[in-house]
Coordinates of C-alpha atoms in Angstrom, one line a residue:
M25 CA -39.0 30.5 123.9
L26 CA -39.0 29.4 127.5
P27 CA -40.8 31.5 130.1
S28 CA -38.4 33.3 132.6
D29 CA -39.3 30.8 135.3
H30 CA -39.3 27.5 133.5
R31 CA -39.2 25.2 136.5
R32 CA -41.8 22.5 136.5
P33 CA -44.5 23.1 139.1
S34 CA -45.4 20.4 141.5
A35 CA -48.5 18.3 140.9
E36 CA -50.2 20.0 143.9
S37 CA -49.5 23.5 142.7
A38 CA -50.2 23.0 139.0
P39 CA -53.6 24.2 137.9
A40 CA -55.8 22.0 135.8
L41 CA -55.0 22.5 132.1
D42 CA -57.6 22.9 129.4
S43 CA -55.9 21.2 126.5
S44 CA -58.4 22.5 124.0
A45 CA -57.3 26.1 124.7
W46 CA -53.6 25.3 124.8
E47 CA -51.5 26.6 121.9
P48 CA -47.7 26.3 121.8
D49 CA -45.7 29.6 121.9
F50 CA -43.5 28.2 119.1
K51 CA -44.2 27.1 115.6
V52 CA -43.0 23.7 114.3
D53 CA -42.2 23.3 110.6
W54 CA -43.6 19.8 110.3
E55 CA -42.9 19.6 106.6
A56 CA -39.2 20.2 107.3
H57 CA -39.2 17.4 109.9
L58 CA -41.0 15.0 107.6
E59 CA -38.7 15.8 104.7
A60 CA -35.7 14.8 106.9
L61 CA -37.0 11.3 107.4
P62 CA -35.4 8.5 105.3
C63 CA -38.7 6.6 104.9
A64 CA -41.6 7.6 102.7
T65 CA -43.9 9.6 104.9
W66 CA -47.4 11.0 104.2
I67 CA -50.1 12.9 106.0
G68 CA -53.8 12.2 105.3
N69 CA -57.0 14.0 106.0
P70 CA -59.6 12.4 108.4
T71 CA -61.2 10.7 105.4
G72 CA -57.9 9.0 104.4
G73 CA -56.9 11.1 101.4
S74 CA -53.3 12.1 101.1
V75 CA -52.6 15.8 101.6
F76 CA -48.8 15.7 102.0
I77 CA -46.0 13.4 100.8
N78 CA -42.3 13.9 101.4
Q79 CA -39.4 13.5 98.9
A80 CA -38.6 10.0 100.1
Y81 CA -42.2 9.0 99.2
R82 CA -41.6 10.4 95.7
R83 CA -38.3 8.6 95.4
I84 CA -39.3 5.2 96.8
L85 CA -42.7 5.0 95.2
G86 CA -41.9 6.7 91.9
V87 CA -44.4 9.5 92.3
H88 CA -43.7 12.9 90.9
S89 CA -46.3 15.0 92.7
L90 CA -48.9 14.9 95.4
D91 CA -51.5 15.2 92.6
E92 CA -50.8 11.6 91.6
V93 CA -51.8 10.2 95.0
Q94 CA -54.0 13.0 96.4
G95 CA -57.4 12.0 97.8
D96 CA -57.8 8.3 97.0
R97 CA -55.8 8.3 93.8
W98 CA -53.1 6.2 95.6
N99 CA -55.2 3.1 95.3
K100 CA -54.8 2.8 91.5
H101 CA -51.1 2.2 92.1
I102 CA -51.8 -0.9 94.4
H103 CA -51.1 -4.1 92.4
P104 CA -54.5 -5.3 91.0
D105 CA -54.2 -8.7 92.8
D106 CA -53.6 -6.9 96.2
R107 CA -56.0 -3.9 95.7
N108 CA -59.2 -5.4 97.0
S109 CA -57.8 -6.9 100.3
Y110 CA -55.7 -3.8 100.9
V111 CA -58.5 -1.4 100.4
K112 CA -60.8 -3.5 102.7
A113 CA -58.1 -3.4 105.4
W114 CA -57.7 0.4 104.9
E115 CA -61.5 0.9 105.2
R116 CA -61.6 -1.1 108.5
F117 CA -58.8 1.2 109.8
M118 CA -60.7 4.3 108.6
K119 CA -63.9 3.1 110.4
G120 CA -61.9 3.0 113.6
L121 CA -62.0 -0.8 113.9
S122 CA -58.2 -0.7 114.5
S123 CA -56.1 2.1 116.0
R124 CA -53.1 1.3 113.8
F125 CA -52.6 0.1 110.3
K126 CA -49.9 -2.2 109.0
E127 CA -50.1 -4.0 105.7
S128 CA -47.6 -5.4 103.1
V129 CA -48.7 -4.7 99.6
R130 CA -47.3 -4.6 96.0
W131 CA -47.0 -1.1 94.6
V132 CA -46.8 -0.4 90.9
R133 CA -44.5 2.6 90.4
P134 CA -46.1 5.1 88.0
D135 CA -42.8 6.3 86.7
T136 CA -41.4 2.9 85.6
G137 CA -44.2 0.4 85.9
Q138 CA -41.9 -1.7 88.2
T139 CA -43.6 -3.5 91.0
V140 CA -42.1 -3.2 94.5
R141 CA -43.3 -4.7 97.8
I142 CA -43.9 -2.1 100.5
V143 CA -45.0 -2.1 104.1
V144 CA -47.5 0.6 105.0
R145 CA -48.0 1.8 108.5
A146 CA -50.5 4.4 109.7
Q147 CA -52.0 5.9 112.8
R148 CA -54.6 8.5 113.6
L149 CA -53.2 11.7 115.1
L150 CA -55.0 13.6 117.9
C151 CA -56.2 16.2 115.5
G152 CA -58.0 13.5 113.4
Q153 CA -55.5 13.5 110.6
L154 CA -53.5 10.4 109.6
Q155 CA -49.8 9.9 109.5
G156 CA -48.2 7.1 107.6
W157 CA -44.8 5.6 106.9
I158 CA -43.9 3.4 104.0
R159 CA -40.7 1.3 103.6
T160 CA -39.8 -1.2 101.0
A161 CA -40.2 -4.7 102.3
A162 CA -36.4 -5.1 102.1
A163 CA -35.8 -2.1 104.3
E164 CA -38.5 -3.3 106.7
Q165 CA -36.7 -6.7 107.0
A166 CA -33.3 -5.0 107.5
L167 CA -34.8 -2.8 110.2
A168 CA -36.3 -5.9 111.9
K169 CA -32.9 -7.6 111.8
L170 CA -31.2 -4.5 113.3
E171 CA -33.8 -4.3 116.1
K172 CA -33.2 -8.0 116.8
L173 CA -29.5 -7.5 117.0
T174 CA -29.7 -4.5 119.2
Y175 CA -32.3 -5.9 121.6
V176 CA -30.7 -6.6 125.0
R177 CA -32.5 -9.0 127.4
R178 CA -32.5 -8.1 131.1

């Protein structure tokens, strides 16, 4: 709901904001927004453990419930030949040695045992939690081609 006078104040007249005290006067249903995304999406706690996965995550990765990947249980689904290097990269990200995470890895679907190559991206949110996106490698390649086709040089 907008205040009755919703005009933006000028920089000179605007008081300094204390962002720690700011709370929006509306509630956002983040789970509904994340469920609407076509890519597998997850939210992790500050220590890297999964606390939310959307339906696309379940469909793409063959996971039936959050319990299967909650905390650090996700790492048992990383292909054994990729697990060590992937977990080391994840630990570097978790230590703050990089602000964003992007790795390609083989995932063993728990529902079928099929191995699928995925691309995992993550970033730390302002609140300390993590947000991540997962696409199949094929979807990632298709997106890259689409971006290349739609890029306009100036």
